[in-house]
Amino acid sequence: MSEIGLHTCQGSAIEPRLEELAHLRITVFRDFPYLYDGSFDYEADYLRRYAECPDSVFVLAEDGDALVGAATGMPLAKDVAEFRAPFEQAGFDVNSVFYYGESVLLPSYRGRGIGKAFLARREHHAAERGFTTVAFCAVERPDDHPLKPAGYVPLHGFWRSQGYERHPELATTFHWKDIGEPTETDKPMVFWLKSLQ
């Protein structure tokens, strides 16, 4: 089994890998539960927000020269209004929250501790900069979704084992086009939080 290297960078240092990272996101998010019919142009614009933020973080998993996984994060206060709004409405100080954009990892590399490393490195980055809370959001699909694979197990147990707690009061919707669907539709999303204090 090959050794996977983990590399952390910030802000504009990701520029040489942005195209590769965009393709990785599209590939991984095609699978359930996201079922994302992604557009490279959208991905490039989305990732540029992180690249332009000097306090962002990228944790890259590499097999040789190939990018096989990545995790991102940035201060919630620097992200777009649709991510901040649920926290502002609930009375959070958004300046205290570090937001994780995503963790994506090709299926053949899962089960090797990389997901734990993604969380730990981002927590360390956030704690070093004085953030007291880290957060991410996850899509919630119905149990009877027709494209749910047999034996599918959501990552809730893993996230809880790493100290994250689901906060259904911090819910929102984001829209994207599902594979096989003609138009974008709203998807329910719920935030998960961990205190660093």
Coordinates of N, CA, C and O in Angstrom, one line a residue:
M1 N 0.9 -1.2 0.0 CA 0.0 0.0 0.0 C 0.9 1.2 0.0 O 1.8 1.3 0.8
S2 N 0.6 2.2 -0.9 CA 1.5 3.4 -1.0 C 1.3 4.3 0.2 O 0.3 4.3 0.9
E3 N 2.4 5.0 0.5 CA 2.4 6.0 1.6 C 1.8 7.3 1.0 O 2.1 7.8 0.0
I4 N 0.8 7.8 1.8 CA 0.2 9.1 1.4 C 0.8 10.2 2.2 O 1.0 10.2 3.4
G5 N 1.2 11.2 1.4 CA 1.7 12.4 2.0 C 0.7 13.5 2.3 O -0.2 13.6 1.5
L6 N 0.8 14.1 3.4 CA -0.1 15.2 3.7 C 0.6 16.5 3.7 O 1.7 16.6 4.3
H7 N 0.1 17.5 3.0 CA 0.7 18.8 2.9 C -0.3 19.9 3.2 O -1.4 19.8 2.7
T8 N 0.1 20.8 4.0 CA -0.8 21.9 4.4 C -0.3 23.2 3.8 O 0.9 23.5 3.8
C9 N -1.2 24.0 3.2 CA -0.8 25.3 2.7 C -2.0 26.3 3.0 O -3.1 25.9 3.4
Q10 N -1.7 27.6 2.8 CA -2.6 28.7 3.0 C -2.8 29.6 1.8 O -1.9 29.8 1.0
G11 N -4.0 30.1 1.7 CA -4.3 31.2 0.8 C -3.8 30.9 -0.6 O -4.1 29.8 -1.2
S12 N -3.1 31.8 -1.2 CA -2.7 31.8 -2.6 C -1.7 30.7 -2.9 O -1.5 30.4 -4.1
A13 N -1.1 30.0 -1.9 CA -0.2 28.9 -2.1 C -0.9 27.8 -2.8 O -0.2 26.9 -3.4
I14 N -2.2 27.7 -2.8 CA -2.9 26.6 -3.5 C -3.1 26.8 -5.0 O -3.4 25.9 -5.7
E15 N -2.8 28.0 -5.5 CA -3.0 28.3 -6.9 C -2.6 27.3 -7.9 O -3.3 26.9 -8.8
P16 N -1.3 26.7 -7.8 CA -0.9 25.7 -8.7 C -1.8 24.4 -8.8 O -1.7 23.7 -9.7
R17 N -2.5 24.2 -7.7 CA -3.3 23.0 -7.6 C -4.8 23.2 -7.7 O -5.6 22.2 -7.6
L18 N -5.2 24.4 -8.0 CA -6.7 24.7 -8.0 C -7.4 23.9 -9.0 O -8.5 23.4 -8.7
E19 N -6.9 23.8 -10.2 CA -7.6 23.0 -11.3 C -7.8 21.6 -10.8 O -8.8 21.0 -11.0
E20 N -6.7 21.0 -10.3 CA -6.7 19.6 -9.9 C -7.7 19.4 -8.7 O -8.5 18.4 -8.7
L21 N -7.8 20.4 -7.8 CA -8.7 20.3 -6.7 C -10.1 20.4 -7.2 O -11.0 19.7 -6.7
A22 N -10.4 21.3 -8.1 CA -11.8 21.4 -8.7 C -12.2 20.1 -9.3 O -13.4 19.7 -9.0
H23 N -11.4 19.4 -10.0 CA -11.8 18.1 -10.6 C -12.0 17.1 -9.5 O -12.9 16.3 -9.6
L24 N -11.2 17.1 -8.5 CA -11.3 16.2 -7.4 C -12.7 16.4 -6.7 O -13.4 15.4 -6.4
R25 N -13.1 17.6 -6.4 CA -14.4 17.9 -5.8 C -15.5 17.4 -6.7 O -16.4 16.7 -6.2
I26 N -15.4 17.6 -8.0 CA -16.5 17.1 -8.9 C -16.6 15.6 -8.8 O -17.7 15.0 -8.8
T27 N -15.5 14.9 -8.8 CA -15.4 13.5 -8.8 C -16.0 12.9 -7.6 O -16.9 12.0 -7.6
V28 N -15.6 13.4 -6.4 CA -16.0 12.8 -5.1 C -17.5 13.1 -4.8 O -18.2 12.3 -4.4
F29 N -17.9 14.4 -5.1 CA -19.2 14.8 -4.8 C -20.3 14.2 -5.8 O -21.5 14.4 -5.5
R30 N -19.9 13.5 -6.8 CA -20.9 12.8 -7.6 C -21.5 11.7 -6.9 O -22.7 11.3 -7.2
D31 N -20.9 11.1 -5.9 CA -21.4 10.0 -5.1 C -22.4 10.4 -4.1 O -22.5 11.6 -3.7
F32 N -23.3 9.5 -3.7 CA -24.2 9.7 -2.6 C -23.5 10.1 -1.4 O -22.4 9.5 -1.1
P33 N -23.9 11.0 -0.6 CA -25.2 11.7 -0.6 C -25.3 13.0 -1.4 O -26.4 13.6 -1.5
Y34 N -24.2 13.4 -1.9 CA -24.2 14.7 -2.6 C -24.8 14.7 -4.0 O -25.6 15.5 -4.4
L35 N -24.4 13.6 -4.8 CA -25.0 13.4 -6.1 C -24.9 14.7 -7.0 O -25.7 15.0 -7.8
Y36 N -23.7 15.3 -6.9 CA -23.5 16.7 -7.4 C -23.1 16.6 -8.9 O -22.1 15.9 -9.2
D37 N -23.9 17.2 -9.7 CA -23.5 17.2 -11.2 C -22.7 18.5 -11.4 O -23.3 19.6 -11.8
G38 N -21.5 18.5 -11.1 CA -20.7 19.7 -10.9 C -20.2 20.3 -12.2 O -20.1 19.7 -13.3
S39 N -19.9 21.6 -12.1 CA -19.4 22.4 -13.2 C -18.1 22.9 -12.9 O -17.8 23.5 -11.8
F40 N -17.1 22.8 -13.8 CA -15.7 23.2 -13.5 C -15.7 24.7 -13.3 O -15.0 25.2 -12.4
D41 N -16.5 25.5 -14.0 CA -16.4 27.0 -13.8 C -16.9 27.3 -12.4 O -16.3 28.2 -11.8
Y42 N -18.0 26.7 -12.0 CA -18.5 27.0 -10.6 C -17.4 26.6 -9.6 O -17.1 27.4 -8.6
E43 N -16.8 25.4 -9.8 CA -15.8 25.0 -8.8 C -14.6 25.9 -8.8 O -14.1 26.3 -7.7
A44 N -14.2 26.4 -9.9 CA -13.0 27.3 -9.9 C -13.4 28.6 -9.2 O -12.5 29.1 -8.4
D45 N -14.6 29.2 -9.4 CA -15.0 30.4 -8.7 C -15.1 30.1 -7.2 O -14.6 30.9 -6.4
Y46 N -15.7 29.0 -6.8 CA -15.8 28.6 -5.4 C -14.4 28.5 -4.7 O -14.2 29.1 -3.6
L47 N -13.5 27.8 -5.3 CA -12.2 27.6 -4.7 C -11.4 28.9 -4.7 O -10.5 29.1 -3.8
R48 N -11.7 29.8 -5.6 CA -10.9 31.0 -5.6 C -11.2 31.8 -4.4 O -10.3 32.5 -3.9
R49 N -12.4 31.7 -3.8 CA -12.7 32.4 -2.5 C -11.7 32.0 -1.4 O -11.2 32.8 -0.7
Y50 N -11.4 30.7 -1.4 CA -10.5 30.2 -0.4 C -9.0 30.7 -0.7 O -8.3 31.0 0.2
A51 N -8.7 30.6 -2.0 CA -7.3 31.0 -2.4 C -7.1 32.5 -2.1 O -5.9 32.9 -1.9
E52 N -8.1 33.3 -2.2 CA -7.9 34.7 -2.0 C -8.0 35.1 -0.5 O -7.8 36.3 -0.2
C53 N -8.2 34.2 0.4 CA -8.3 34.5 1.8 C -7.0 34.1 2.5 O -6.7 32.9 2.5
P54 N -6.2 35.0 3.0 CA -4.9 34.6 3.5 C -5.0 33.7 4.8 O -4.0 33.0 5.1
D55 N -6.1 33.7 5.4 CA -6.3 32.8 6.6 C -6.9 31.5 6.3 O -7.3 30.7 7.2
S56 N -7.1 31.2 5.0 CA -7.7 29.9 4.7 C -6.7 28.8 4.9 O -5.5 29.1 5.1
V57 N -7.1 27.6 4.9 CA -6.2 26.4 5.0 C -6.6 25.4 4.0 O -7.8 25.2 3.7
F58 N -5.6 24.7 3.4 CA -5.8 23.5 2.5 C -5.0 22.4 3.0 O -3.8 22.6 3.2
V59 N -5.6 21.3 3.3 CA -4.8 20.1 3.7 C -4.9 19.1 2.5 O -6.0 18.7 2.1
L60 N -3.8 18.8 1.8 CA -3.8 18.0 0.6 C -3.2 16.7 0.9 O -2.2 16.5 1.6
A61 N -3.9 15.6 0.4 CA -3.4 14.2 0.5 C -2.9 13.8 -0.9 O -3.7 13.9 -1.9
E62 N -1.7 13.4 -0.9 CA -1.0 13.1 -2.2 C -0.5 11.7 -2.3 O 0.2 11.3 -1.3
D63 N -0.7 11.1 -3.4 CA -0.1 9.8 -3.6 C 0.9 10.0 -4.8 O 0.6 10.2 -5.9
G64 N 2.2 10.2 -4.4 CA 3.2 10.7 -5.3 C 2.8 12.1 -5.7 O 2.7 12.9 -4.9
D65 N 2.7 12.3 -7.0 CA 2.3 13.7 -7.5 C 0.8 13.9 -7.6 O 0.3 15.0 -7.9
A66 N 0.0 12.8 -7.4 CA -1.4 12.9 -7.6 C -2.2 13.3 -6.4 O -1.9 12.9 -5.3
L67 N -3.1 14.3 -6.6 CA -3.9 14.8 -5.5 C -5.1 13.8 -5.4 O -5.9 13.6 -6.3
V68 N -5.2 13.1 -4.2 CA -6.2 12.1 -4.0 C -7.2 12.5 -2.9 O -8.2 11.8 -2.7
G69 N -6.9 13.6 -2.2 CA -7.9 14.1 -1.2 C -7.5 15.5 -0.8 O -6.4 15.9 -1.0
A70 N -8.5 16.2 -0.3 CA -8.2 17.6 0.2 C -9.3 18.0 1.2 O -10.4 17.5 1.1
A71 N -8.9 18.9 2.1 CA -9.8 19.5 3.0 C -9.5 20.9 3.1 O -8.4 21.3 3.0
T72 N -10.6 21.8 3.2 CA -10.4 23.2 3.2 C -11.1 23.8 4.4 O -11.9 23.2 5.1
G73 N -10.7 25.1 4.7 CA -11.3 25.8 5.7 C -11.0 27.3 5.6 O -10.0 27.7 5.0
M74 N -11.8 28.1 6.2 CA -11.6 29.6 6.2 C -12.4 30.2 7.4 O -13.4 29.6 7.8
P75 N -12.0 31.4 7.8 CA -12.8 32.0 8.9 C -14.3 32.3 8.3 O -14.4 32.7 7.2
L76 N -15.2 31.9 9.2 CA -16.6 32.0 8.7 C -16.9 33.5 8.4 O -17.7 33.7 7.5
A77 N -16.4 34.4 9.1 CA -16.6 35.8 8.9 C -16.2 36.3 7.5 O -16.7 37.3 7.0
K78 N -15.3 35.5 6.9 CA -14.8 35.9 5.5 C -15.6 35.2 4.4 O -15.3 35.4 3.2
D79 N -16.5 34.3 4.8 CA -17.2 33.5 3.8 C -18.5 34.2 3.4 O -18.8 35.3 4.0
V80 N -19.2 33.7 2.4 CA -20.4 34.4 1.9 C -21.5 34.3 2.9 O -21.6 33.5 3.8
A81 N -22.5 35.2 2.7 CA -23.6 35.4 3.6 C -24.4 34.1 3.8 O -24.9 33.9 4.9
E82 N -24.6 33.3 2.8 CA -25.4 32.1 2.9 C -24.8 31.1 4.0 O -25.6 30.4 4.6
F83 N -23.5 31.2 4.2 CA -22.9 30.3 5.2 C -23.0 31.0 6.6 O -23.1 30.3 7.6
R84 N -22.9 32.3 6.6 CA -22.9 33.0 7.9 C -24.3 33.1 8.5 O -24.4 33.1 9.7
A85 N -25.3 33.2 7.7 CA -26.6 33.6 8.1 C -27.2 32.7 9.2 O -27.7 33.2 10.2
P86 N -27.1 31.4 9.2 CA -27.6 30.6 10.2 C -27.0 30.9 11.6 O -27.6 30.9 12.6
F87 N -25.7 31.2 11.6 CA -25.0 31.5 12.8 C -25.4 32.9 13.3 O -25.6 33.1 14.6
E88 N -25.5 33.8 12.5 CA -25.8 35.2 12.9 C -27.3 35.2 13.4 O -27.5 35.8 14.5
Q89 N -28.2 34.4 12.8 CA -29.5 34.4 13.3 C -29.6 33.7 14.6 O -30.5 34.0 15.4
A90 N -28.7 32.8 14.9 CA -28.7 32.0 16.2 C -27.9 32.8 17.3 O -27.8 32.3 18.4
G91 N -27.3 34.0 16.9 CA -26.7 34.8 17.9 C -25.2 34.4 18.1 O -24.6 34.9 19.1
F92 N -24.6 33.7 17.2 CA -23.2 33.4 17.3 C -22.3 34.6 16.9 O -22.7 35.4 16.1
D93 N -21.1 34.7 17.5 CA -20.1 35.6 17.0 C -19.4 35.0 15.9 O -18.6 34.1 16.1
V94 N -19.7 35.3 14.6 CA -19.1 34.7 13.5 C -17.6 34.8 13.5 O -16.9 34.0 12.9
N95 N -17.1 35.8 14.1 CA -15.6 36.0 14.2 C -14.9 34.9 15.0 O -13.7 34.8 14.9
S96 N -15.6 34.2 15.8 CA -15.0 33.1 16.6 C -15.1 31.8 15.9 O -14.6 30.8 16.5
V97 N -15.7 31.7 14.7 CA -16.0 30.4 14.1 C -15.1 30.2 12.9 O -15.0 31.1 12.0
F98 N -14.4 29.0 12.8 CA -13.6 28.7 11.6 C -14.4 27.6 10.9 O -14.8 26.6 11.5
Y99 N -14.7 27.8 9.6 CA -15.6 27.0 8.8 C -14.9 26.1 7.9 O -14.0 26.5 7.2
Y100 N -15.2 24.8 7.9 CA -14.6 23.8 7.0 C -15.5 23.8 5.7 O -16.7 23.5 5.8
G101 N -14.8 24.0 4.6 CA -15.5 23.9 3.3 C -15.9 22.5 2.9 O -17.0 22.3 2.6
E102 N -14.9 21.6 3.0 CA -15.2 20.2 2.6 C -14.0 19.4 2.9 O -13.0 19.8 3.2
S103 N -14.3 18.1 3.0 CA -13.3 17.0 3.0 C -13.6 16.1 1.8 O -14.7 15.5 1.8
V104 N -12.7 15.9 0.9 CA -13.0 15.0 -0.2 C -11.8 14.0 -0.3 O -10.6 14.5 -0.2
L105 N -12.1 12.8 -0.5 CA -11.1 11.8 -0.6 C -11.6 10.6 -1.5 O -12.7 10.2 -1.4
L106 N -10.7 10.3 -2.5 CA -11.1 9.2 -3.4 C -11.4 7.9 -2.6 O -10.7 7.6 -1.6
P107 N -12.4 7.2 -3.0 CA -12.8 6.0 -2.3 C -11.7 5.0 -1.9 O -11.7 4.4 -0.8
S108 N -10.8 4.8 -2.8 CA -9.8 3.8 -2.6 C -8.8 4.2 -1.5 O -8.0 3.3 -1.1
Y109 N -8.8 5.4 -1.0 CA -7.9 5.9 0.0 C -8.6 6.0 1.3 O -8.0 6.5 2.3
R110 N -9.8 5.6 1.4 CA -10.6 5.8 2.7 C -10.2 4.7 3.7 O -9.7 3.6 3.3
G111 N -10.5 4.9 5.0 CA -10.2 3.9 6.0 C -8.7 3.8 6.4 O -8.3 2.9 7.0
R112 N -7.9 4.9 6.1 CA -6.5 4.9 6.4 C -6.1 6.0 7.3 O -5.0 6.4 7.5
G113 N -7.1 6.6 8.0 CA -6.8 7.7 8.9 C -6.7 9.1 8.3 O -6.4 10.1 9.1
I114 N -6.9 9.2 7.0 CA -6.7 10.5 6.4 C -7.8 11.5 6.8 O -7.6 12.7 7.0
G115 N -9.1 11.0 7.0 CA -10.2 11.9 7.4 C -9.9 12.4 8.8 O -10.1 13.6 9.0
K116 N -9.4 11.6 9.7 CA -9.0 12.2 11.0 C -7.9 13.2 10.9 O -7.9 14.2 11.6
A117 N -6.9 13.0 10.1 CA -5.9 13.9 9.9 C -6.4 15.3 9.3 O -5.9 16.3 9.7
F118 N -7.3 15.2 8.4 CA -7.9 16.4 7.8 C -8.6 17.2 8.9 O -8.4 18.4 9.0
L119 N -9.3 16.6 9.8 CA -9.9 17.3 10.9 C -8.9 17.9 11.9 O -9.0 19.1 12.2
A120 N -7.9 17.1 12.2 CA -6.9 17.5 13.2 C -6.1 18.7 12.7 O -5.8 19.6 13.5
R121 N -5.7 18.6 11.5 CA -4.9 19.7 10.9 C -5.7 21.0 10.8 O -5.1 22.1 11.1
R122 N -6.9 20.9 10.5 CA -7.7 22.2 10.4 C -8.0 22.7 11.8 O -8.0 23.9 12.0
E123 N -8.3 21.8 12.8 CA -8.5 22.2 14.2 C -7.2 23.0 14.7 O -7.4 24.0 15.3
H124 N -6.1 22.4 14.4 CA -4.8 23.0 14.8 C -4.7 24.4 14.2 O -4.3 25.4 14.9
H125 N -4.9 24.5 12.9 CA -4.9 25.8 12.2 C -5.8 26.8 12.9 O -5.4 28.0 13.1
A126 N -7.1 26.4 13.2 CA -8.0 27.3 13.8 C -7.6 27.7 15.2 O -7.7 28.9 15.6
A127 N -7.2 26.7 16.0 CA -6.8 27.0 17.4 C -5.7 28.0 17.4 O -5.6 28.9 18.3
E128 N -4.7 27.8 16.6 CA -3.5 28.7 16.6 C -3.9 30.1 16.3 O -3.2 31.0 16.7
R129 N -5.0 30.3 15.6 CA -5.4 31.7 15.2 C -6.5 32.2 16.1 O -7.1 33.3 15.9
G130 N -6.8 31.5 17.2 CA -7.7 32.0 18.3 C -9.1 31.8 18.1 O -10.0 32.3 18.8
F131 N -9.5 30.9 17.1 CA -10.9 30.6 16.9 C -11.4 29.6 18.0 O -10.6 28.8 18.5
T132 N -12.6 29.8 18.5 CA -13.1 29.0 19.6 C -14.0 27.9 19.2 O -14.3 26.9 19.9
T133 N -14.5 27.9 17.9 CA -15.4 26.9 17.4 C -15.0 26.6 16.0 O -14.6 27.5 15.2
V134 N -15.1 25.3 15.6 CA -15.0 24.9 14.2 C -16.3 24.3 13.8 O -17.0 23.7 14.6
A135 N -16.6 24.4 12.5 CA -17.9 24.0 12.1 C -17.9 23.6 10.6 O -17.0 24.0 9.8
F136 N -18.8 22.7 10.2 CA -19.0 22.3 8.8 C -20.5 22.0 8.7 O -21.2 21.9 9.7
C137 N -20.9 21.9 7.4 CA -22.3 21.5 7.2 C -22.4 20.3 6.3 O -21.5 20.1 5.5
A138 N -23.4 19.5 6.4 CA -23.5 18.3 5.7 C -25.0 18.2 5.1 O -25.9 18.5 5.8
V139 N -25.1 17.6 3.9 CA -26.4 17.4 3.3 C -27.1 16.3 4.0 O -26.5 15.4 4.5
E140 N -28.4 16.4 4.1 CA -29.2 15.3 4.7 C -30.2 14.9 3.7 O -31.1 15.6 3.3
R141 N -30.1 13.6 3.3 CA -31.0 13.0 2.3 C -32.0 12.1 3.1 O -31.6 11.5 4.1
P142 N -33.2 11.9 2.5 CA -34.1 11.0 3.2 C -33.6 9.6 3.1 O -32.9 9.2 2.2
D143 N -34.0 8.8 4.1 CA -33.6 7.4 4.2 C -34.0 6.6 3.0 O -33.4 5.6 2.7
D144 N -35.2 7.0 2.4 CA -35.7 6.2 1.3 C -35.3 6.8 -0.1 O -35.9 6.5 -1.1
H145 N -34.2 7.6 -0.1 CA -33.8 8.2 -1.4 C -33.5 7.1 -2.4 O -32.8 6.1 -2.1
P146 N -34.0 7.2 -3.6 CA -33.9 6.1 -4.6 C -32.4 5.8 -5.0 O -32.1 4.7 -5.5
L147 N -31.5 6.8 -4.8 CA -30.1 6.5 -5.2 C -29.2 6.2 -4.0 O -28.0 6.1 -4.2
K148 N -29.8 6.0 -2.9 CA -29.0 5.6 -1.7 C -28.5 4.2 -1.9 O -29.3 3.3 -2.1
P149 N -27.2 4.0 -1.8 CA -26.6 2.7 -2.1 C -27.0 1.7 -0.9 O -27.1 2.1 0.2
A150 N -27.1 0.4 -1.3 CA -27.3 -0.6 -0.2 C -26.2 -0.6 0.7 O -25.0 -0.5 0.3
G151 N -26.5 -0.6 2.0 CA -25.4 -0.6 3.0 C -24.8 0.7 3.3 O -23.8 0.8 4.1
Y152 N -25.3 1.8 2.7 CA -24.7 3.1 3.0 C -24.9 3.5 4.5 O -25.9 3.3 5.1
V153 N -23.8 3.9 5.0 CA -23.8 4.4 6.4 C -23.3 5.9 6.4 O -22.2 6.1 6.0
P154 N -24.1 6.8 6.9 CA -23.6 8.2 7.0 C -22.4 8.3 7.9 O -22.1 7.4 8.7
L155 N -21.7 9.4 7.8 CA -20.5 9.7 8.6 C -20.8 10.2 10.0 O -19.8 10.6 10.7
H156 N -22.0 10.2 10.5 CA -22.4 10.8 11.7 C -21.5 10.2 12.9 O -21.1 10.9 13.8
G157 N -21.4 8.9 12.9 CA -20.7 8.2 14.0 C -19.2 8.7 14.0 O -18.6 8.9 15.1
F158 N -18.6 8.8 12.8 CA -17.2 9.2 12.7 C -17.1 10.6 13.2 O -16.2 10.9 14.0
W159 N -18.0 11.5 12.8 CA -17.9 12.9 13.2 C -18.0 13.0 14.7 O -17.3 13.8 15.4
R160 N -19.0 12.3 15.3 CA -19.2 12.3 16.8 C -17.9 11.8 17.5 O -17.5 12.3 18.5
S161 N -17.3 10.8 16.9 CA -16.1 10.2 17.6 C -15.0 11.2 17.6 O -14.0 11.0 18.4
Q162 N -15.0 12.2 16.7 CA -14.0 13.2 16.7 C -14.4 14.5 17.4 O -13.7 15.5 17.4
G163 N -15.5 14.4 18.2 CA -15.9 15.5 19.0 C -16.9 16.5 18.4 O -17.1 17.5 19.0
Y164 N -17.4 16.2 17.3 CA -18.3 17.1 16.6 C -19.8 16.7 17.0 O -20.1 15.6 17.2
E165 N -20.6 17.8 17.1 CA -22.0 17.6 17.5 C -22.9 18.2 16.4 O -22.7 19.3 16.0
R166 N -24.0 17.5 16.1 CA -24.9 18.0 15.1 C -25.8 19.0 15.8 O -26.3 18.8 16.9
H167 N -26.0 20.1 15.1 CA -26.9 21.2 15.6 C -28.0 21.5 14.6 O -27.9 22.4 13.8
P168 N -29.1 20.8 14.8 CA -30.2 20.9 13.9 C -30.8 22.3 13.9 O -31.5 22.7 12.9
E169 N -30.6 23.1 14.9 CA -31.1 24.5 14.9 C -30.3 25.4 14.0 O -30.7 26.5 13.6
L170 N -29.1 24.9 13.6 CA -28.3 25.6 12.6 C -28.5 24.9 11.2 O -27.6 24.1 10.8
A171 N -29.6 25.1 10.6 CA -29.9 24.4 9.4 C -30.1 25.5 8.3 O -30.5 26.6 8.5
T172 N -29.9 25.0 7.1 CA -30.0 25.9 5.9 C -30.3 25.1 4.7 O -30.4 23.8 4.8
T173 N -30.4 25.7 3.5 CA -30.5 25.0 2.3 C -29.5 25.5 1.3 O -29.2 26.8 1.3
F174 N -28.9 24.7 0.5 CA -28.0 25.1 -0.6 C -28.6 24.4 -1.8 O -29.2 23.3 -1.7
H175 N -28.3 25.0 -3.0 CA -28.9 24.4 -4.2 C -27.8 24.0 -5.2 O -26.8 24.7 -5.3
W176 N -28.0 22.9 -5.8 CA -27.1 22.4 -6.9 C -27.9 21.4 -7.7 O -29.0 21.0 -7.3
K177 N -27.4 21.1 -8.8 CA -28.0 20.1 -9.7 C -27.6 18.7 -9.4 O -26.4 18.4 -9.5
D178 N -28.6 17.9 -9.1 CA -28.3 16.4 -8.9 C -28.0 15.7 -10.2 O -28.5 16.2 -11.3
I179 N -27.2 14.7 -10.2 CA -27.0 13.9 -11.4 C -28.4 13.4 -11.9 O -29.2 12.9 -11.1
G180 N -28.6 13.5 -13.1 CA -29.8 13.0 -13.7 C -31.0 14.0 -13.6 O -32.1 13.7 -14.1
E181 N -30.8 15.1 -13.0 CA -31.9 16.1 -12.8 C -31.7 17.2 -13.8 O -30.6 17.6 -14.1
P182 N -32.8 17.8 -14.2 CA -32.7 18.9 -15.2 C -32.3 20.3 -14.7 O -31.7 21.1 -15.4
T183 N -32.6 20.5 -13.4 CA -32.4 21.9 -12.8 C -31.8 21.7 -11.4 O -31.9 20.6 -10.8
E184 N -31.3 22.8 -10.9 CA -30.9 22.9 -9.5 C -32.1 22.8 -8.6 O -33.2 23.4 -8.9
T185 N -31.9 22.2 -7.4 CA -33.0 22.2 -6.4 C -32.3 22.4 -5.0 O -31.1 22.2 -4.8
D186 N -33.1 22.9 -4.1 CA -32.6 23.1 -2.7 C -32.4 21.8 -2.0 O -33.2 20.9 -2.1
K187 N -31.3 21.8 -1.2 CA -30.9 20.6 -0.4 C -30.8 21.0 1.0 O -30.2 22.0 1.4
P188 N -31.5 20.2 2.0 CA -31.3 20.6 3.4 C -29.9 20.3 3.9 O -29.4 19.2 3.6
M189 N -29.4 21.2 4.6 CA -28.0 21.1 5.2 C -28.1 21.4 6.7 O -28.8 22.3 7.1
V190 N -27.3 20.7 7.4 CA -27.3 20.9 8.9 C -25.8 21.0 9.3 O -24.9 20.3 8.8
F191 N -25.5 22.0 10.2 CA -24.2 22.2 10.7 C -23.8 21.3 11.8 O -24.6 21.0 12.7
W192 N -22.5 21.0 11.9 CA -21.9 20.3 13.0 C -20.8 21.1 13.5 O -20.1 21.8 12.8
L193 N -20.7 21.2 14.9 CA -19.8 22.1 15.6 C -18.9 21.4 16.6 O -19.4 20.3 17.1
K194 N -17.8 21.9 16.8 CA -16.9 21.4 17.9 C -16.3 22.6 18.6 O -15.8 23.6 17.9
S195 N -16.3 22.7 19.9 CA -15.7 23.7 20.7 C -14.2 23.4 20.8 O -13.8 22.3 21.2
L196 N -13.4 24.4 20.7 CA -11.9 24.3 20.8 C -11.5 24.8 22.2 O -10.3 24.9 22.5
Q197 N -12.4 25.2 23.0 CA -12.1 25.7 24.4 C -12.0 24.6 25.4 O -12.6 23.6 25.3

